[in-house]
Coordinates of C-alpha atoms and ligand atoms in Angstrom, one line a residue:
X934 CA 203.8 -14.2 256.5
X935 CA 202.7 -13.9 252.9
X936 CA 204.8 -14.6 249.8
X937 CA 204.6 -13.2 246.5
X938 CA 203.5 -14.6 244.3
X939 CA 206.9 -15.9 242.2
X940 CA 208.5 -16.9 245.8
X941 CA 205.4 -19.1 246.4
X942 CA 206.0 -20.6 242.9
X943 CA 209.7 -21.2 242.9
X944 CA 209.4 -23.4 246.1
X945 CA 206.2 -25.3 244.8
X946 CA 207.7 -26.2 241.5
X947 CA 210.5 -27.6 243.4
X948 CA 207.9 -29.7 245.1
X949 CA 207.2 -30.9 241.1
X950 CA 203.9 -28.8 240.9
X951 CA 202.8 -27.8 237.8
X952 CA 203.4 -24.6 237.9
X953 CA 204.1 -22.6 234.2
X954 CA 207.6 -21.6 233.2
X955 CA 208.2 -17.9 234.3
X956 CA 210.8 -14.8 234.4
X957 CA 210.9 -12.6 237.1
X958 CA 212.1 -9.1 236.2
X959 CA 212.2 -5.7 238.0
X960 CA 212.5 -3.4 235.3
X961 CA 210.3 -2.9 232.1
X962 CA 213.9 -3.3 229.5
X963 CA 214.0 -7.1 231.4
X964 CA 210.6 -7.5 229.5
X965 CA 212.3 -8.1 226.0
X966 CA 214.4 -11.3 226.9
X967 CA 212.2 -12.5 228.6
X968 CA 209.4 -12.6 226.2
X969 CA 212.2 -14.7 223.6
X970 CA 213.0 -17.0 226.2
X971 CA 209.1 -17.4 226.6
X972 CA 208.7 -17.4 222.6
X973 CA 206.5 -14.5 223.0
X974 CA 203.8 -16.5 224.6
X975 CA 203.2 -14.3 227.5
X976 CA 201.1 -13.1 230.5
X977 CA 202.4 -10.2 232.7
X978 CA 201.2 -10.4 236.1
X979 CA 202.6 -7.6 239.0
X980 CA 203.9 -9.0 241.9
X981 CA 202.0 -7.6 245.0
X982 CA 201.2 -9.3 248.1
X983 CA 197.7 -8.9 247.4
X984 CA 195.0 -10.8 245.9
X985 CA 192.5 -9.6 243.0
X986 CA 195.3 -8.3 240.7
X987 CA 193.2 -9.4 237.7
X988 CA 189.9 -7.3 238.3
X989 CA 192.7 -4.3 239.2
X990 CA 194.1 -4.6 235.9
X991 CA 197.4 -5.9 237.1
X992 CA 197.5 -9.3 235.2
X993 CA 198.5 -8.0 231.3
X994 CA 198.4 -10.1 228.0
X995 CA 200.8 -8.6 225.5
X996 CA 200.2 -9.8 222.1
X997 CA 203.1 -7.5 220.5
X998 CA 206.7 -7.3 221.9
X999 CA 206.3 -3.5 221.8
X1000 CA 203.2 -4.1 223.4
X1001 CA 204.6 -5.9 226.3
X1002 CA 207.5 -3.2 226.4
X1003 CA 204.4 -0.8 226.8
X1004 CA 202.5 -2.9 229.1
X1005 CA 205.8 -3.7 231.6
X1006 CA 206.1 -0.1 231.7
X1007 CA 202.8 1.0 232.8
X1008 CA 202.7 -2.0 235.3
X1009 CA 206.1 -0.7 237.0
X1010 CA 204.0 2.6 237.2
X1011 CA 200.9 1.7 238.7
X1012 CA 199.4 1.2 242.3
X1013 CA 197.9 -2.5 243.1
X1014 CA 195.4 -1.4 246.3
X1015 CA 197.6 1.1 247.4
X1016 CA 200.8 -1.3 246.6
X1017 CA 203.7 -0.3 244.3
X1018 CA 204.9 -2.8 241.6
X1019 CA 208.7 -3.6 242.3
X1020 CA 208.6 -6.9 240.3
X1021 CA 206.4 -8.3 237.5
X1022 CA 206.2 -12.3 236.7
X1023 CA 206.4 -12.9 233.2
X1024 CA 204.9 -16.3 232.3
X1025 CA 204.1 -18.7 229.8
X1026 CA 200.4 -17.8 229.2
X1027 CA 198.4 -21.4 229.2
X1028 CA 195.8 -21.8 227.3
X1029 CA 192.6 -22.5 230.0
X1030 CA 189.6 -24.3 229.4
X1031 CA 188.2 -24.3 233.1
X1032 CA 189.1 -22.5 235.9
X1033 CA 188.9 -24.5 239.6
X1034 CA 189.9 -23.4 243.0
X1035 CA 192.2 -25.9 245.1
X1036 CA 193.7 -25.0 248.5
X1037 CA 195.0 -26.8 251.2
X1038 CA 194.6 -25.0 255.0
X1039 CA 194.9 -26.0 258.6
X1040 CA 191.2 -25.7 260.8
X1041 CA 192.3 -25.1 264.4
X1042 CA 189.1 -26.7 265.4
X1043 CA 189.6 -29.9 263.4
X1044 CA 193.5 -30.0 264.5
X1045 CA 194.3 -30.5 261.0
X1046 CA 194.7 -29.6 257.3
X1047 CA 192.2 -29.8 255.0
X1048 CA 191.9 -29.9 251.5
X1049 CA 189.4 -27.5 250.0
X1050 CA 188.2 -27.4 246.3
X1051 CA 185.8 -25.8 244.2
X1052 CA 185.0 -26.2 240.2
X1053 CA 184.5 -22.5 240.1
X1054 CA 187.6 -20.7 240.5
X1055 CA 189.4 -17.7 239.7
X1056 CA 186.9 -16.1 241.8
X1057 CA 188.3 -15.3 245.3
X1058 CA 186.8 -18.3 247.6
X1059 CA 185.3 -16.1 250.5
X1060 CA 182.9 -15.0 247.7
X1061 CA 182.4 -18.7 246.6
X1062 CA 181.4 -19.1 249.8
X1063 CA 178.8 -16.3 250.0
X1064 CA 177.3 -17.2 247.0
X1065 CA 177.4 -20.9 246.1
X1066 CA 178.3 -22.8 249.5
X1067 CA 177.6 -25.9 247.8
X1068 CA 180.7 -25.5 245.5
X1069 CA 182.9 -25.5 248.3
X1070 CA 184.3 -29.2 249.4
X1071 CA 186.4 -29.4 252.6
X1072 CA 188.0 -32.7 252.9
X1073 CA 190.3 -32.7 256.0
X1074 CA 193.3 -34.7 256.1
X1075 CA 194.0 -37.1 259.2
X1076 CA 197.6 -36.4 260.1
X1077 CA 198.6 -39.6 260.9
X1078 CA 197.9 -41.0 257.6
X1079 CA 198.7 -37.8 255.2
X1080 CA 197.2 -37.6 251.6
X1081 CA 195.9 -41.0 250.3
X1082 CA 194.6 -41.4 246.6
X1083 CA 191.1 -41.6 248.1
X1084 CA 191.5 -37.8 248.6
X1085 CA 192.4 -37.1 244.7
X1086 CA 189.4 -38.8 243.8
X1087 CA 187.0 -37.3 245.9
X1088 CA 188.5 -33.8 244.8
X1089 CA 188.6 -34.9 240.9
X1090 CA 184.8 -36.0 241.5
X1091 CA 184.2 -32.7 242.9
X1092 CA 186.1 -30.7 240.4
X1093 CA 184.8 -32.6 237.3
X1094 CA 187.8 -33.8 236.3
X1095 CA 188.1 -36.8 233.8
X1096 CA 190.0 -39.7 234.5
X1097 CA 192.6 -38.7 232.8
X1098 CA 193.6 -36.1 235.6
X1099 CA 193.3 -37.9 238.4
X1100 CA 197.0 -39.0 238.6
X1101 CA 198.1 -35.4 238.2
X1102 CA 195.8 -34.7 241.0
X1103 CA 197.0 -37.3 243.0
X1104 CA 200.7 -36.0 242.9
X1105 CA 199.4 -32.2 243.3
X1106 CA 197.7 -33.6 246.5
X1107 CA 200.7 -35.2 248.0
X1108 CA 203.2 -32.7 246.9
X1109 CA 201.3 -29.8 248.5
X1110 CA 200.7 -31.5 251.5
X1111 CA 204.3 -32.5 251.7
X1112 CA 205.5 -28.3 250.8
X1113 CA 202.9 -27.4 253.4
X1114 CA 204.5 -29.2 256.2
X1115 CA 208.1 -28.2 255.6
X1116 CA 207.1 -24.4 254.9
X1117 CA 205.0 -24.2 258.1
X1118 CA 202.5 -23.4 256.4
X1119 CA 199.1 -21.9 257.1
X1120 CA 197.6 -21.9 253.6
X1121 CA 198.8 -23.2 249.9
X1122 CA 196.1 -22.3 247.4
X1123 CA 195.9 -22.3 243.5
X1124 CA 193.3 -19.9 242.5
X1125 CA 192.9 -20.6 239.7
X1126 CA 194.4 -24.5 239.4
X1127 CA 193.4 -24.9 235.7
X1128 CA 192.3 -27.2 233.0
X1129 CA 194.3 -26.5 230.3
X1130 CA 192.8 -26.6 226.3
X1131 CA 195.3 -30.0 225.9
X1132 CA 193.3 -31.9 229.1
X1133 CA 196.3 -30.4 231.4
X1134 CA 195.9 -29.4 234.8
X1135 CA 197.9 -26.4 236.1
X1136 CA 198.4 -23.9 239.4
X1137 CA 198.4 -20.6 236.9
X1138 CA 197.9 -19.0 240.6
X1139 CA 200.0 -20.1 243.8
X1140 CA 199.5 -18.3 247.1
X1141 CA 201.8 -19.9 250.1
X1142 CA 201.4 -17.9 253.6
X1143 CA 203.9 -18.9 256.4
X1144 CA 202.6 -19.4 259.8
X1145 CA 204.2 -16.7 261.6
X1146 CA 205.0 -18.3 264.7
X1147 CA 207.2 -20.4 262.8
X1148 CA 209.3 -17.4 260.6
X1149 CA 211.8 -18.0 262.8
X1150 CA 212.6 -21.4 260.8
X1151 CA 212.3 -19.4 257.5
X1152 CA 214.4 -16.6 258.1
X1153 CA 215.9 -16.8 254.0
X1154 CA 211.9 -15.3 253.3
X1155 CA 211.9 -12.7 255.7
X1156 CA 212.8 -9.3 254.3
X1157 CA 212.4 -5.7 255.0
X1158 CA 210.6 -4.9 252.4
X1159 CA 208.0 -7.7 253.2
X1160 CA 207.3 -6.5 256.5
X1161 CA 206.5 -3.1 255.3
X1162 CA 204.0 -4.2 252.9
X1163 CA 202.8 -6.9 255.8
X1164 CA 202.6 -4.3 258.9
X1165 CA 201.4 -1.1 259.5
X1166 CA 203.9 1.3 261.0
X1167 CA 202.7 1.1 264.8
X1168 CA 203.4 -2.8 264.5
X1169 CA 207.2 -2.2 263.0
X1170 CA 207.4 -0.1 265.9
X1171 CA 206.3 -2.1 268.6
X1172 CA 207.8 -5.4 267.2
X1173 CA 211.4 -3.6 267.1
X1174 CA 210.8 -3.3 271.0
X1175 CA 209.4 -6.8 271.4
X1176 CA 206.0 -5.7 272.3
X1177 CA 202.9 -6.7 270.1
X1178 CA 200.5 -4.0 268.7
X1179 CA 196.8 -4.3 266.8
X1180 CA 194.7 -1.8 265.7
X1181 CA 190.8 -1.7 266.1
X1182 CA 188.2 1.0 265.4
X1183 CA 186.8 1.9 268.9
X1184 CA 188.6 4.9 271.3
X1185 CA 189.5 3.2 273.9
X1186 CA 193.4 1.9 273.9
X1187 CA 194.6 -1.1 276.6
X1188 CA 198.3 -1.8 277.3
X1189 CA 198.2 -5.1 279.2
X1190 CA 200.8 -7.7 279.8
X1191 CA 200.4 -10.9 277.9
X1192 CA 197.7 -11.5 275.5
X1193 CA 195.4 -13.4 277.8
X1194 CA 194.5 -10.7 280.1
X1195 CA 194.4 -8.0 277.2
X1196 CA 192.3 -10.3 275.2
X1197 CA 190.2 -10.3 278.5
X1198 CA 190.1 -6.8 279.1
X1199 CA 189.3 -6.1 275.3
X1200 CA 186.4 -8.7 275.6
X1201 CA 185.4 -6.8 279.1
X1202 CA 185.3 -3.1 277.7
X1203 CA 183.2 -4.9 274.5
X1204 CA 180.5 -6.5 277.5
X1205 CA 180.4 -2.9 279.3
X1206 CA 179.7 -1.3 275.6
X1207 CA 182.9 0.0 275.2
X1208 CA 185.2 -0.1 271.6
X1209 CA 188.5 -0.5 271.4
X1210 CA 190.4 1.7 269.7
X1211 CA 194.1 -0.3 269.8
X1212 CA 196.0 -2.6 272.0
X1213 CA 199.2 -3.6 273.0
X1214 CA 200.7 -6.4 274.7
X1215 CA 203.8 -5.6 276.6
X1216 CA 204.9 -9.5 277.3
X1217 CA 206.6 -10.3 280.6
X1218 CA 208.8 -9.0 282.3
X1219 CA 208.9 -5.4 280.1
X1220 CA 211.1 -2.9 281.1
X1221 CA 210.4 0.7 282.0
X1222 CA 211.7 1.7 278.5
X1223 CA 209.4 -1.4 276.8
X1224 CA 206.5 0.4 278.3
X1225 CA 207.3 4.3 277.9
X1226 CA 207.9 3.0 274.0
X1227 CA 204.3 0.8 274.2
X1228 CA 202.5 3.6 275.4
X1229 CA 203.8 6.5 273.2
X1230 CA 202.7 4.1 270.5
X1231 CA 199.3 3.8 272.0
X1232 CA 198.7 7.5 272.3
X1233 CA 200.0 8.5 268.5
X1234 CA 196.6 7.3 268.0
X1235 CA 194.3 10.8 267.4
X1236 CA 191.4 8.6 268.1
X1237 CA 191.9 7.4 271.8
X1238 CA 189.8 9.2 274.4
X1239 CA 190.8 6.9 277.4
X1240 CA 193.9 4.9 277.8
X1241 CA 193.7 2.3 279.9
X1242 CA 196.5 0.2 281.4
X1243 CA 196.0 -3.7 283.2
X1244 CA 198.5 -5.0 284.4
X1245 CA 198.9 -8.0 286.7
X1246 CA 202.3 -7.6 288.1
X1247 CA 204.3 -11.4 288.2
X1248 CA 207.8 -11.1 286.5
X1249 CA 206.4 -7.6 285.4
X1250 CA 207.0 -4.7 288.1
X1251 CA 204.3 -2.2 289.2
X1252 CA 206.5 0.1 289.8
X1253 CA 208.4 0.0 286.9
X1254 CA 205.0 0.2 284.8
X1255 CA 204.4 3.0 287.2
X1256 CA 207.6 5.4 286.4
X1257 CA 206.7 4.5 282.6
X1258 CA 203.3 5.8 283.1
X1259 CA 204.7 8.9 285.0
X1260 CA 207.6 9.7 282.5
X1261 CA 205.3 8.8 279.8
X1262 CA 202.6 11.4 281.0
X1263 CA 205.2 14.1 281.6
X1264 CA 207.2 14.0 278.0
X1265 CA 203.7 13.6 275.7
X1266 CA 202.2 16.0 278.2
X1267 CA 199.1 13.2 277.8
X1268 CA 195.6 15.1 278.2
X1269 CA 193.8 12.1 277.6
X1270 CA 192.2 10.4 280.6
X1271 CA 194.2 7.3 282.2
X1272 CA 192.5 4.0 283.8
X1273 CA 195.1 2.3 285.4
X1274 CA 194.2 -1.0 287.2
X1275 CA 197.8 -2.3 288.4
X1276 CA 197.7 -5.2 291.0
X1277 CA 200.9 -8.3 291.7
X1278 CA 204.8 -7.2 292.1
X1279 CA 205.5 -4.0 293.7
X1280 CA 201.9 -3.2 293.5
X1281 CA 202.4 -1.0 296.8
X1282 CA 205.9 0.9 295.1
X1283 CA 203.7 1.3 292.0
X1284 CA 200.6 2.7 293.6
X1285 CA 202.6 5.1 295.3
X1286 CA 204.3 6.7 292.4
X1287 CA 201.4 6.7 290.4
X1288 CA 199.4 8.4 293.4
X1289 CA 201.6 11.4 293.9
X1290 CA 201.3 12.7 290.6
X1291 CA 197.4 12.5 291.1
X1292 CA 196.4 9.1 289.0
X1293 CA 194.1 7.3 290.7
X1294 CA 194.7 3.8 291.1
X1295 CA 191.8 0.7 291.0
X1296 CA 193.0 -2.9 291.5
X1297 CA 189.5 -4.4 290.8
X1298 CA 189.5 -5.2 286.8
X1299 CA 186.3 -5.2 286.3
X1300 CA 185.8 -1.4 287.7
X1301 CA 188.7 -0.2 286.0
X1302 CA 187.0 -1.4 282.3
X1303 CA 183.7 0.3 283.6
X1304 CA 185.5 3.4 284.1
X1305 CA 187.4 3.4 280.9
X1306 CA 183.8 3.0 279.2
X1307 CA 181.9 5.5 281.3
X1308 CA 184.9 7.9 280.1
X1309 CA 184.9 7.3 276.6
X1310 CA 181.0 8.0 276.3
X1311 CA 181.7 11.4 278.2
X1312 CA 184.8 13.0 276.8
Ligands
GDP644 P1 194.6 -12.6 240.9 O1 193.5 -11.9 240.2 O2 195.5 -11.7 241.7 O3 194.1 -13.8 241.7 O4 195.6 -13.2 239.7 P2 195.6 -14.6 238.9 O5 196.9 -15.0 238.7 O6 194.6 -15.5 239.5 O7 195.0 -14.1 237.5 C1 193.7 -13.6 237.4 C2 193.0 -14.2 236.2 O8 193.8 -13.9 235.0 C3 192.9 -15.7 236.2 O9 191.7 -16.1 236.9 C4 192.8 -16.0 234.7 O10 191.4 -15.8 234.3 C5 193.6 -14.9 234.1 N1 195.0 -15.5 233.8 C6 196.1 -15.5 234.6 N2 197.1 -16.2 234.0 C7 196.6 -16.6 232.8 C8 197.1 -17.4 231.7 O11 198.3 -17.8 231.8 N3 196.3 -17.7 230.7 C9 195.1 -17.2 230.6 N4 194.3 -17.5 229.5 N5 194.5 -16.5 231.6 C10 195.3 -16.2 232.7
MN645 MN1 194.2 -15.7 241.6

């Protein structure tokens, strides 16, 4: 889960990070007090959940107070990558002398978080990584023993930093670290962390993205309006039924149940040359309604020549994904052709109901994936 940009900010500066004085406001008149409680020292920057707002134009610096009337107002108008402007930060505008990049992520293969810096920053760190790898240091951080000061010198070597900085460092380092763990978090990153003209450092950035397995202990974050900037319809969809939807750019779609064995199949149709065009994961233990829903969500898609369903019957019923399939077929009048590869539970029951209405059955995986392929390049 991402959070915009302020959210991210009110809950680091708690943490003590140095983040500038701001004034959120949702409406261009809010501009006016905010720029005298600033003392008309501002930068504008829209609030969308999406990075690159200062090459889109999003990021405004008013020199005038009718200018930043004029400014709000065309910010509240405009599109951000597709993304409406419901909220603009209006913030103290510091006065920079270098930009750096400083993050703090976990690496699933390291089991850990690591601190990542750059001296170039401002520039979005994928495209660091293209084109200067060597700017890019990745320190991780053992988890028994947390941030040490060792780590703020290593980064202030790396950044160039004086002396001078390296306490502030120091405490930037632990404080992140310590909002990271109690936000769950997946990724903190300053881009830009600054050097300010008066030998400063500052987060005039702050990005803080939730690990979404644990929302569930951040439920005050969670919001409508997130989500529908976050997922894509199918998703809202399939989540309100408690299934799990993604959306590729092949023609093939899978319904499985549980993400192992759709993973699998996916990874299957990709060996046999095949390229899948969504799937979904119905869980365990889905009812027939779960799966009528998962596969009308499935066959929306105007891209999907062959559907094909795997599912390995334990706690889920055959037969129950078997009257889904039928019911399913019958009220979208589905012309598309069906693989279905249904073997465990009721797999006799399922294979019967599916049979008598004519749809073949297979309960060898790895012919049922061939089959979907070998359809796809025909149809
Ligand atoms: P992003 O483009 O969405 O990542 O938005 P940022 O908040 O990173 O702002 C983009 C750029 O605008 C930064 O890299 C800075 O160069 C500039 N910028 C943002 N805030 C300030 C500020 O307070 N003072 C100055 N001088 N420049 C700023
Ligand atoms: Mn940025």
């Amino acid at each position: 889960m991402k959070l915009y940009e302020y959210e991210a900010k009110q809950i680091l500066q708690k943490y003590g990070l140095p983040i500038p004085k701001g004034v959120i406001i949702s409406s261009h008149k809010e501009v006016v007090s905010a720029w005298e409680k600033l003392c008309g020292n501002v930068v504008l920057k829209a609030q969308v959940l999406v990075g690159g707002r200062g090459k889109a134009g999003a990021i405004k610096f008013p020199e005038s107070i009718e200018e930043a009337k004029q400014l709000a107002q065309e910010l509240f108008s405009m599109k951000v990558k597709g993304l409406p402007v419901a909220r603009i930060l209006v913030e103290e505008k510091v006065r920079i002398k270098r930009e750096l990049y400083l993050g703090m992520t976990f690496d699933r293969s390291l089991k850990r978080f690591v601190i990542i810096c750059s001296p170039m920053g401002g520039i979005e760190i994928e495209e660091i990584a293209m084109s200067h790898p060597e700017a890019i240091k990745v320190i991780p951080i053992d988890p028994f023993i947390g941030v040490r000061p060792y780590h703020a010198m290593e980064v202030c070597k790396h950044l160039k930093l004086k002396k001078e900085n390296y306490k502030e460092l120091s405490a930037i380092l632990f404080n992140m670290y310590k909002a990271a763990m109690d936000h769950d978090a997946e990724l903190i990153e300053f881009n830009p962390l600054v050097l300010t003209e008066d030998g400063k450092v500052m987060c005039v950035d702050a990005r803080l993205n939730i690990d979404d397995n644990a929302t569930f202990r951040h439920m005050e974050l969670v919001s409508e309006e997130r989500m529908k900037y976050e997922l894509s319809d199918e998703e809202i969809e399939a989540r309100k039924y408690g299934l799990s939807y993604v959306k590729l750019d092949g023609d093939i779609g899978i319904l499985g149940n549980g993400a192992g064995l759709v993973m699998a199949t996916m990874d299957m149709v990709n060996l046999y040359g095949g390229k899948v065009a969504n799937f979904l994961d119905i869980g365990g233990g889905a009812s027939k309604e779960q799966i009528e829903k998962g596969l009308s969500i499935l066959i929306k898609d105007p891209r999907l020549k062959v559907l094909l369903v795997n599912v390995l019957g334990g706690i889920t019923r055959c037969d129950e994904v078997a009257k889904a399939i039928v019911s399913t077929i019958e009220k979208f009048k589905i012309k598309i052709p069906m693989v279905v590869r249904l073997v465990g539970t009721n797999e006799e029951l399922g294979r019967e109901i599916l049979e008598e209405k004519g749809i073949h059955v297979l309960s060898d995986m790895e012919e049922a994936v061939k089959k979907a392929v070998e359809l796809a390049k025909v149809s």
